[in-house]
């Protein structure tokens, strides 16, 4: 008789199952651990006396994970015989697990305040990798020789068995702190602790700290105390702001203006409760060991003053940030903020280490009730091992899929050596040149759709799709190739007024009225280059601080009412008309419609338009399979509307890969 414990696990990542295996070895517990495509199955002997205590202690060593779902247990006469997914040996880039965290805060351990504390199942690994296969000799840690304690651990501690990156304060990476005059090198536990303590206090008192983390340089600051000039950002507030109806929270001085674009680092659970409006799923995701970025609605006046209606939020995600956060709490704060930047950024203090790292782009998550997906980024998602029978390399957005020892791995392009391949697929817009005789260029929307189809085992079946990544495309997949069934009318942002005034009767009157009411915006729109997408132009039109799709999404989030305005989206042949769309927004603007109501309505109108076209396409090509791809879908009002209009078709989206452009390197394998 067996006791079987099943835990839902919606990913092919293996660190949770591996951790359970290692822990069982340590506890000398007899258990079989299997991982399938959607769960982890633990099979115990029913009469094992250790069973109960093992399950209880498992709870303490397992981290919270984005992928973990509900568990259930039952008795069975048979040992479940299921096919386990293939084992991988890929470096991770997540937060430290509970056991490693405990060590970091245990003054008696060799890793007290050591930011690179990690084990086989957690922490900073990928940033040190220089090439495959993953072993110490192929990382930037290769010149550090493990001390005898570490060597011993690699043999006897089952959580760090043969761990390639084993290190401690004694033998590991030294960190140092510099201000304008002095440099302090941390060499022992006391120094490490002191360094973070000084940093935390400095931030609390209004100073800025530039810190090298596993995810690159970050400039940390106290958003309520930053008297110093903030990072100069590439965007500038347009004078047209003055002409607009902007809520008080969005009236902005120079300092606060850039703060709103920083990432809000919440350091304590109390900070979440006090300052943000979150549902349980959002809270769990932020605290998961994967530590994604998440856009969350703001609650306290304090945070609303700094960020407006929503903020990009993060819980400390690597050893450096985590130790800093601990000292920030000690200094009496529940949150600080940071910008991603480079080593040359101006700051009062610099905390640095010499070991070279290869940071990954951070990953944004989207959550709507029980649905969650990755929007964009590399961390958490990559490296990934994928199934591919083809002798093909794909390249897109600095990522590549390459066969290493007969396994297809997707990772940063620079990690791979040159390889032999029959053919190479390169994204159309990429400037990568292979020199290979069989180099094919592919379009983003095609590969995105194929990535989704492959994740749902639908390659070879007919499907229709919507690819929405700044521009909106309706696609048809006939089982062999992806065809752009309804491409948008091309949009060029130059000579905008000319295009708008000739749109239809009376349009020239609108242009005149607009010029009178919003002369500065009018002028700005009159001088645009031709290369901006419709969302950037819309954001400028509305005078939003963040002149992008993100800015409109953030604004839409603050609208709490129901029922939107009908914004014009289509003209003849069902094609989306960007100019009609802009004209429609401008006329509402002239009618003094609030920005957040307008932004909400923009997405709702897109949702309605998509909800109208898709059923027509489905009927025409006789299929029931609908695919959605593109980062624009990561928007609460659009996603909610799509669920209402297309929910009956259960549209397919990416699960393991981001819905945005980082999925094309995967999809290109199926073109
Ligand atoms: Zn660990
Ligand atoms: Zn050591």
XYZ file of C-alpha atoms and ligand atoms in Angstrom:
673
model
C 0.000 0.000 0.000
C 1.342 3.432 -0.985
C 0.688 6.882 0.373
C 0.629 9.294 -2.534
C 0.993 13.050 -2.289
C 0.360 15.036 -5.459
C 1.165 18.728 -5.786
C 0.020 20.707 -8.809
C 3.071 22.242 -10.503
C 2.454 24.118 -13.707
C 5.935 24.336 -15.173
C 8.791 22.229 -16.480
C 11.208 23.853 -14.009
C 12.678 21.192 -11.765
C 14.082 22.968 -8.722
C 11.151 22.140 -6.455
C 11.146 18.411 -7.264
C 14.951 18.311 -6.980
C 14.811 20.041 -3.613
C 12.337 17.442 -2.330
C 14.621 14.656 -3.568
C 17.679 16.168 -1.921
C 15.855 16.777 1.332
C 14.565 13.190 1.398
C 18.150 11.975 0.981
C 19.240 14.166 3.864
C 16.445 12.839 6.072
C 16.983 9.258 4.853
C 13.344 9.170 3.848
C 12.254 6.628 1.265
C 10.175 8.458 -1.335
C 9.889 8.383 -5.081
C 9.620 11.857 -6.639
C 8.163 12.114 -10.144
C 7.437 15.267 -12.103
C 4.961 15.292 -15.000
C 3.945 18.247 -17.161
C 1.594 19.594 -14.494
C 2.325 17.978 -11.148
C 4.888 16.559 -8.766
C 4.021 13.138 -7.366
C 5.539 11.836 -4.136
C 5.090 8.137 -3.451
C 5.757 6.889 0.087
C 5.436 3.560 1.794
C 2.178 3.895 3.763
C 3.624 2.361 6.926
C 6.722 4.510 7.096
C 6.912 5.875 10.634
C 8.724 9.003 9.534
C 5.999 9.945 7.054
C 4.135 12.515 9.096
C 7.164 14.353 10.446
C 8.728 14.375 6.988
C 5.668 15.977 5.398
C 5.532 18.582 8.147
C 9.180 19.536 7.795
C 8.834 19.608 4.014
C 6.543 22.554 4.537
C 9.378 24.496 6.128
C 12.041 23.892 3.520
C 9.879 24.286 0.396
C 9.753 27.835 -0.949
C 6.561 29.435 -2.188
C 6.589 29.192 -5.980
C 4.601 30.763 -8.800
C 4.110 27.281 -10.196
C 2.969 25.434 -7.082
C -0.743 24.762 -6.793
C -2.953 22.733 -4.510
C -1.868 19.416 -3.054
C -3.900 16.267 -2.467
C -3.133 12.868 -0.971
C -4.570 9.386 -1.226
C -3.732 5.740 -0.692
C -3.132 3.398 -3.558
C -2.263 -0.253 -4.046
C -0.283 0.605 -7.091
C 2.820 2.641 -7.592
C 1.825 5.401 -10.046
C 3.605 4.726 -13.311
C 3.744 7.997 -15.160
C 6.217 9.416 -17.569
C 8.547 11.830 -15.833
C 9.775 14.870 -17.738
C 13.365 14.839 -18.925
C 16.003 15.892 -16.376
C 17.843 19.132 -17.001
C 21.041 20.685 -15.670
C 20.414 24.409 -16.085
C 21.545 27.244 -13.817
C 18.845 29.114 -11.870
C 18.377 32.805 -11.225
C 15.818 33.087 -8.431
C 15.818 34.133 -4.763
C 17.473 32.030 -2.026
C 15.381 29.117 -0.685
C 14.221 29.109 2.974
C 17.202 26.990 4.111
C 19.744 29.274 2.421
C 17.982 32.371 3.772
C 18.172 30.967 7.280
C 21.931 30.615 6.884
C 22.262 34.222 5.718
C 20.726 35.475 8.935
C 22.327 32.973 11.320
C 25.321 34.610 12.952
C 26.893 31.216 13.642
C 26.896 30.134 9.977
C 29.748 30.588 7.496
C 27.395 32.565 5.301
C 26.136 35.235 7.703
C 25.265 38.209 5.468
C 26.911 36.484 2.512
C 24.857 37.643 -0.515
C 25.776 34.717 -2.780
C 24.381 32.055 -0.484
C 22.693 29.489 -2.705
C 22.278 25.764 -3.232
C 21.409 23.387 -6.076
C 17.793 24.560 -5.914
C 17.961 28.319 -5.520
C 19.747 31.631 -5.777
C 22.068 33.387 -8.173
C 23.548 30.882 -10.604
C 22.952 31.909 -14.204
C 24.603 35.354 -13.922
C 27.959 33.582 -13.379
C 27.648 31.193 -16.326
C 29.928 31.828 -19.307
C 29.174 28.720 -21.359
C 27.612 25.273 -21.309
C 27.737 22.676 -19.883
C 26.924 24.156 -16.482
C 29.880 23.405 -14.189
C 32.207 25.581 -12.104
C 34.932 25.613 -14.755
C 32.454 27.284 -17.124
C 31.513 30.092 -14.732
C 33.236 33.288 -13.631
C 33.639 31.620 -10.212
C 36.227 29.200 -11.634
C 39.182 31.073 -10.115
C 37.781 30.932 -6.582
C 38.951 27.790 -4.812
C 36.432 26.419 -2.315
C 37.652 26.260 1.285
C 37.802 22.896 3.064
C 34.431 23.511 4.745
C 32.812 24.130 1.376
C 34.553 21.139 -0.166
C 33.279 19.044 2.664
C 29.760 20.347 2.169
C 29.772 19.548 -1.531
C 30.268 15.930 -0.482
C 28.044 15.690 2.593
C 25.290 18.330 2.471
C 22.689 16.807 0.177
C 21.215 20.249 -0.641
C 24.645 21.310 -1.951
C 25.788 17.961 -3.326
C 28.372 18.713 -6.042
C 27.003 22.256 -6.199
C 29.076 23.999 -8.899
C 28.988 27.435 -7.259
C 29.607 26.474 -3.652
C 31.233 29.305 -1.687
C 31.123 31.114 1.660
C 32.558 34.306 3.166
C 35.871 32.500 3.680
C 36.377 31.460 0.043
C 33.755 33.398 -1.916
C 33.191 36.781 -3.520
C 34.372 39.825 -1.576
C 32.259 42.974 -1.670
C 33.270 46.542 -1.003
C 31.705 49.895 -0.366
C 32.961 53.187 -1.700
C 31.978 56.762 -1.051
C 33.628 59.878 -2.419
C 36.727 59.445 -0.174
C 36.937 55.937 1.215
C 36.793 52.334 0.242
C 35.823 49.597 2.721
C 36.425 46.006 1.813
C 34.286 43.406 3.581
C 36.363 40.403 4.556
C 34.563 38.786 7.483
C 31.029 38.341 8.817
C 31.153 41.559 10.808
C 32.244 43.571 7.767
C 29.563 42.080 5.538
C 26.862 42.916 8.031
C 28.266 46.413 8.632
C 28.368 47.183 4.929
C 24.661 46.477 4.460
C 23.820 48.270 7.685
C 25.589 51.427 6.516
C 23.864 51.172 3.124
C 20.422 50.778 4.677
C 20.926 53.756 6.954
C 22.309 55.895 4.162
C 19.202 55.264 2.062
C 16.901 55.988 4.996
C 18.624 59.327 5.499
C 18.095 60.355 1.880
C 21.342 59.225 0.277
C 21.532 57.120 -2.864
C 23.290 53.746 -3.030
C 24.427 52.267 -6.320
C 24.704 48.517 -5.833
C 25.828 45.703 -8.076
C 23.258 42.926 -7.716
C 22.787 39.604 -9.476
C 20.460 41.452 -11.827
C 22.853 44.248 -12.687
C 23.431 47.655 -11.122
C 20.569 49.192 -9.187
C 20.382 52.663 -7.756
C 18.479 52.474 -4.494
C 16.910 55.478 -2.804
C 14.244 56.553 -0.360
C 11.539 58.084 -2.570
C 10.335 60.280 0.296
C 13.732 61.661 1.137
C 15.619 62.077 -2.080
C 16.798 65.660 -2.045
C 19.551 64.777 -4.478
C 18.810 64.959 -8.151
C 17.504 61.702 -9.504
C 18.736 59.811 -12.456
C 18.264 61.715 -15.647
C 15.797 59.786 -17.704
C 15.562 59.628 -21.417
C 12.085 61.044 -21.448
C 11.088 64.559 -20.523
C 7.818 65.964 -19.407
C 6.231 67.957 -22.164
C 5.112 71.512 -21.545
C 1.728 70.374 -22.771
C 1.058 68.900 -19.328
C -0.052 72.343 -18.243
C -2.908 72.286 -20.679
C -4.299 69.048 -19.498
C -6.740 68.000 -16.941
C -4.418 66.174 -14.627
C -5.386 64.884 -11.230
C -3.437 66.406 -8.336
C -1.565 63.150 -7.784
C -0.142 63.488 -11.252
C 0.971 67.068 -10.958
C 4.582 66.488 -10.914
C 7.782 68.173 -9.905
C 11.059 67.005 -11.370
C 12.010 64.666 -8.560
C 8.715 62.885 -8.216
C 8.385 62.662 -11.947
C 11.204 60.164 -12.207
C 10.242 58.350 -9.015
C 7.003 57.268 -10.658
C 9.060 55.348 -13.197
C 11.192 53.588 -10.599
C 10.485 50.121 -9.249
C 8.905 50.127 -5.806
C 10.824 47.713 -3.577
C 8.565 46.691 -0.725
C 10.677 45.203 2.054
C 8.075 43.945 4.515
C 4.661 42.293 4.460
C 3.357 45.234 6.478
C 4.482 47.503 3.639
C 2.294 45.581 1.187
C -0.766 45.822 3.409
C -0.393 49.467 4.177
C 0.488 50.845 0.772
C -0.891 48.600 -1.950
C -4.230 47.214 -3.007
C -3.662 43.566 -3.757
C -5.545 40.313 -4.086
C -4.119 37.145 -2.550
C -2.770 35.852 -5.875
C -0.739 39.029 -6.377
C 0.662 38.874 -2.865
C 1.666 35.219 -3.278
C 3.287 35.877 -6.645
C 5.390 38.776 -5.355
C 6.656 36.696 -2.431
C 7.298 33.556 -4.501
C 10.913 32.404 -4.851
C 10.772 33.529 -8.497
C 10.155 37.150 -7.378
C 8.666 38.616 -10.567
C 7.862 42.249 -11.261
C 4.171 43.027 -10.966
C 2.107 46.142 -11.620
C -0.111 46.667 -8.608
C -2.763 49.251 -7.709
C -1.635 51.720 -5.041
C -3.546 52.363 -1.813
C -1.932 54.784 0.645
C -1.877 58.524 -0.081
C 1.845 58.420 0.409
C 2.413 55.943 -2.407
C -0.231 57.477 -4.644
C 1.558 60.782 -4.379
C 4.763 59.105 -5.567
C 3.451 56.648 -8.144
C -0.062 57.621 -9.130
C -2.664 54.891 -9.402
C -0.332 51.924 -9.863
C 3.301 50.988 -9.363
C 5.695 48.385 -10.660
C 6.403 46.407 -7.501
C 9.095 43.982 -6.390
C 10.008 42.021 -3.260
C 13.797 41.647 -2.690
C 14.959 39.119 -5.258
C 18.675 38.387 -4.886
C 21.121 38.153 -1.993
C 22.417 41.715 -2.320
C 18.952 43.283 -2.480
C 17.653 41.017 0.263
C 20.390 41.888 2.763
C 19.974 45.564 1.987
C 16.223 45.198 2.540
C 16.797 43.670 5.970
C 18.804 46.721 7.014
C 16.279 49.089 5.461
C 13.655 47.561 7.767
C 16.011 48.086 10.718
C 16.292 51.717 9.665
C 12.517 51.995 10.038
C 11.263 51.874 6.423
C 8.781 49.499 4.804
C 9.747 50.339 1.218
C 12.417 52.007 -0.904
C 12.779 52.313 -4.683
C 15.350 51.569 -7.368
C 16.280 52.200 -10.961
C 18.127 49.703 -13.117
C 21.260 51.424 -14.397
C 24.919 50.863 -15.239
C 28.173 51.040 -13.264
C 28.743 54.691 -14.138
C 25.600 56.013 -12.496
C 26.132 58.881 -10.000
C 25.389 57.996 -6.375
C 26.516 58.817 -2.837
C 27.720 55.277 -2.198
C 28.765 52.395 -4.383
C 28.539 48.765 -3.248
C 30.434 46.590 -5.662
C 32.169 43.269 -6.254
C 34.718 42.265 -8.856
C 33.224 39.035 -10.129
C 31.858 39.607 -13.655
C 28.175 38.799 -14.075
C 25.782 38.438 -16.963
C 22.472 39.858 -15.769
C 19.206 38.738 -17.353
C 16.304 41.025 -18.204
C 13.855 40.984 -15.328
C 10.491 39.347 -15.879
C 7.065 40.906 -15.548
C 4.099 38.847 -14.513
C 0.426 39.481 -15.238
C -2.342 38.261 -12.944
C -6.077 38.315 -13.542
C -7.972 36.266 -10.952
C -6.604 32.718 -11.261
C -4.822 33.312 -14.547
C -1.208 34.343 -14.609
C 1.351 34.610 -17.361
C 4.752 36.088 -18.047
C 4.530 39.314 -20.010
C 8.158 39.945 -20.904
C 11.711 39.272 -19.781
C 14.291 36.502 -19.539
C 14.822 35.752 -15.858
C 12.772 32.864 -14.348
C 11.866 31.719 -17.889
C 15.325 31.164 -19.395
C 17.423 29.077 -19.719
C 14.841 26.531 -20.808
C 15.188 23.102 -22.330
C 12.780 22.409 -25.192
C 11.824 19.513 -27.412
C 12.983 19.843 -30.972
C 13.610 17.201 -33.592
C 15.010 19.650 -36.085
C 18.655 20.415 -36.613
C 17.960 24.130 -36.353
C 19.293 27.116 -34.448
C 16.966 30.070 -33.826
C 18.026 33.600 -32.869
C 15.922 36.555 -31.715
C 16.251 39.446 -29.245
C 19.695 38.320 -27.971
C 18.346 34.860 -27.215
C 19.150 31.673 -29.087
C 17.992 28.079 -29.160
C 20.996 25.813 -29.624
C 21.613 22.070 -29.282
C 24.058 21.310 -26.459
C 24.880 17.610 -26.027
C 21.802 16.766 -28.058
C 19.489 18.866 -25.886
C 17.885 22.043 -27.205
C 18.508 24.912 -24.801
C 17.223 28.474 -25.083
C 19.500 31.013 -23.435
C 21.386 34.280 -24.024
C 23.099 34.283 -27.388
C 26.521 35.107 -25.910
C 26.598 31.958 -23.784
C 26.758 29.675 -26.794
C 29.907 28.796 -28.708
C 29.692 28.349 -32.440
C 27.826 25.197 -33.356
C 27.152 23.075 -36.389
C 23.604 23.311 -37.579
C 21.743 22.459 -40.731
C 19.861 25.742 -40.776
C 19.448 28.923 -38.793
C 16.311 31.023 -38.281
C 16.893 34.668 -37.411
C 14.229 37.236 -36.515
C 13.645 39.597 -39.420
C 14.529 42.756 -37.488
C 17.595 41.299 -35.711
C 21.007 42.557 -36.788
C 22.600 39.178 -36.048
C 24.449 37.748 -39.035
C 25.330 34.097 -39.043
C 27.069 33.771 -42.387
C 25.357 30.374 -42.639
C 24.358 29.309 -46.143
C 20.903 28.316 -44.924
C 19.868 31.384 -42.978
C 16.151 32.157 -42.987
C 14.529 35.328 -41.695
C 11.176 35.080 -39.916
C 8.490 37.488 -38.742
C 7.722 37.976 -35.090
C 3.958 37.338 -35.218
C 4.397 33.991 -36.965
C 6.831 32.652 -34.391
C 4.756 33.981 -31.490
C 1.700 32.108 -32.683
C 3.728 28.916 -33.173
C 5.154 29.193 -29.671
C 1.648 29.180 -28.202
C 0.457 26.343 -30.446
C 3.439 24.218 -29.493
C 2.919 24.821 -25.765
C -0.604 23.448 -26.192
C 0.347 20.574 -28.525
C -1.622 22.080 -31.418
C 1.103 22.294 -34.073
C -0.352 20.966 -37.328
C -3.980 21.839 -36.462
C -5.860 24.769 -37.951
C -6.135 27.851 -35.755
C -6.834 31.561 -35.828
C -4.858 34.029 -33.800
C -4.534 37.593 -32.641
C -1.063 39.026 -32.297
C -1.133 42.318 -30.423
C 2.255 43.837 -29.738
C 1.789 47.551 -30.294
C 0.104 46.725 -33.591
C -2.860 44.435 -34.016
C -2.776 41.516 -36.449
C -5.342 38.789 -37.095
C -3.696 35.539 -38.082
C -4.671 32.251 -39.670
C -2.655 29.050 -39.317
C -3.633 26.428 -41.871
C -1.677 23.643 -40.175
C 1.470 24.509 -42.108
C 2.065 28.245 -42.189
C 0.888 31.387 -40.403
C -0.804 33.968 -42.616
C -1.591 37.550 -41.693
C -5.326 37.481 -42.460
C -6.200 41.069 -41.527
C -3.105 43.242 -41.243
C -3.632 46.717 -39.777
C -3.573 49.734 -42.051
C 0.076 50.825 -41.761
C 0.631 53.618 -39.263
C 3.216 56.327 -39.680
C 3.395 58.986 -37.031
C 4.832 61.769 -39.198
C 2.611 64.374 -40.884
C -0.089 63.302 -38.497
C -2.395 66.312 -38.833
C -2.515 66.021 -42.583
C -3.607 62.401 -42.330
C -6.194 63.156 -39.681
C -7.695 66.214 -41.380
C -8.387 64.299 -44.588
C -9.874 61.284 -42.826
C -13.503 62.234 -43.344
C -15.843 65.234 -43.546
C -15.427 67.560 -40.607
C -12.045 66.155 -39.580
C -10.318 69.409 -40.443
C -12.633 71.209 -38.024
C -11.547 68.859 -35.250
C -7.899 69.593 -36.013
C -8.618 73.325 -35.731
C -10.455 72.979 -32.428
C -7.724 70.790 -31.078
C -5.048 73.294 -31.959
C -6.973 75.990 -30.107
C -7.539 73.972 -26.951
C -4.219 72.097 -26.728
C -1.690 74.189 -28.655
C 1.359 72.569 -27.087
C 0.265 68.989 -27.691
C -0.778 70.018 -31.187
C 2.715 71.231 -31.849
C 4.353 68.192 -30.362
C 2.215 65.903 -32.543
C 3.061 68.078 -35.523
C 6.742 67.286 -35.112
C 6.757 63.527 -34.591
C 9.100 61.222 -36.483
C 7.508 58.422 -38.453
C 8.569 55.536 -36.250
C 6.332 55.726 -33.170
C 3.632 53.187 -32.475
C 0.004 54.057 -31.908
C 0.277 53.694 -28.122
C 3.179 56.115 -27.824
C 1.288 58.665 -29.892
C -1.881 58.119 -27.866
C 0.053 58.615 -24.608
C 1.498 61.875 -25.913
C -1.957 62.977 -26.994
C -3.271 62.324 -23.497
C -0.267 64.017 -21.895
C 0.662 60.908 -19.912
C 3.897 60.889 -18.023
C 4.902 57.471 -19.261
C 4.628 57.862 -23.016
C 4.084 54.238 -23.882
C 1.658 51.358 -23.857
C 2.602 50.891 -20.163
C 1.552 54.441 -19.401
C -1.896 53.900 -20.882
C -2.254 50.565 -19.052
C -1.308 52.173 -15.764
C -3.807 54.974 -16.294
C -6.551 52.517 -17.230
C -5.991 50.656 -13.958
C -7.116 53.670 -11.961
C -10.554 53.716 -13.537
C -12.932 51.914 -11.227
C -16.211 52.557 -13.011
C -18.022 50.362 -15.495
C -18.870 50.760 -19.143
C -16.542 52.553 -21.481
C -16.843 54.970 -24.305
C -17.025 53.542 -27.780
C -13.746 54.435 -29.408
C -13.584 54.119 -33.144
C -11.366 51.234 -34.175
C -12.295 49.994 -37.586
C -13.091 51.170 -41.037
C -13.648 49.351 -44.287
C -12.727 45.651 -44.644
C -12.711 45.272 -40.849
C -9.164 46.598 -40.780
C -7.979 48.564 -37.798
C -7.532 52.252 -38.606
C -5.018 53.989 -36.352
C -5.933 57.469 -37.614
C -9.651 56.992 -36.977
C -8.731 55.714 -33.539
C -6.659 58.806 -32.696
C -9.339 61.114 -34.056
C -11.905 59.460 -31.862
C -9.713 59.953 -28.778
C -9.150 63.594 -29.635
C -12.823 64.342 -29.938
C -13.505 62.788 -26.525
C -10.609 64.823 -25.172
C -12.224 67.987 -26.526
C -15.354 66.869 -24.680
C -13.375 66.855 -21.410
C -13.485 63.104 -20.836
C -11.171 62.065 -17.967
C -7.903 60.411 -18.953
C -8.369 57.256 -16.924
C -11.865 56.696 -18.323
C -10.469 57.168 -21.829
C -7.563 54.763 -21.291
C -9.880 52.145 -19.881
C -12.161 52.579 -22.878
C -9.294 52.246 -25.324
C -8.657 48.700 -24.188
C -12.318 47.885 -23.937
C -12.830 48.999 -27.515
C -9.937 46.841 -28.663
C -11.501 43.945 -26.782
C -14.824 44.479 -28.543
C -13.187 44.757 -31.922
C -11.238 41.520 -31.414
C -14.363 39.865 -30.035
C -16.200 40.755 -33.216
C -13.572 39.661 -35.746
C -12.476 36.339 -34.223
C -15.841 34.516 -34.438
C -16.088 35.560 -38.098
C -12.634 34.158 -38.808
C -13.353 30.934 -36.928
C -16.420 30.356 -39.014
C -14.656 31.133 -42.248
C -11.816 28.656 -41.710
C -13.763 26.116 -39.692
C -11.753 25.674 -36.493
C -12.312 26.262 -32.790
C -8.718 26.995 -31.819
C -7.953 30.625 -30.898
C -4.456 31.823 -30.037
C -3.593 35.123 -28.348
C -0.024 36.448 -28.357
C 1.777 39.732 -27.812
C 2.513 41.759 -24.685
C -0.396 44.163 -25.232
C -2.740 41.509 -23.841
C -1.170 42.069 -20.414
C -3.752 44.671 -19.550
C -6.587 44.224 -17.058
C -9.317 45.961 -19.045
C -8.392 44.333 -22.363
C -7.921 40.912 -20.816
C -11.213 41.174 -18.928
C -13.045 42.222 -22.087
C -11.489 39.387 -24.107
C -12.614 36.903 -21.471
C -16.144 38.150 -21.924
C -16.183 38.246 -25.712
C -14.008 35.182 -26.466
C -14.178 33.207 -23.213
C -16.412 30.580 -24.834
C -13.507 29.614 -27.130
C -10.978 29.329 -24.245
C -8.243 31.205 -26.117
C -4.745 29.722 -25.797
C -1.813 31.749 -24.514
C 1.802 30.998 -23.548
C 2.320 29.124 -20.275
C 6.061 28.602 -19.862
C 7.227 31.418 -22.125
C 6.391 35.132 -22.060
C 3.449 36.241 -24.191
C 5.683 39.061 -25.478
C 8.586 39.047 -27.912
C 10.791 36.694 -25.874
C 8.652 33.767 -27.065
C 9.674 34.016 -30.722
C 13.035 32.283 -30.248
C 10.965 29.287 -29.105
C 8.253 29.598 -31.755
C 10.816 29.758 -34.565
C 11.570 26.077 -33.942
C 8.130 25.235 -35.338
C 8.074 27.450 -38.422
Zn 18.975 27.062 -1.296
Zn 33.925 28.294 1.687
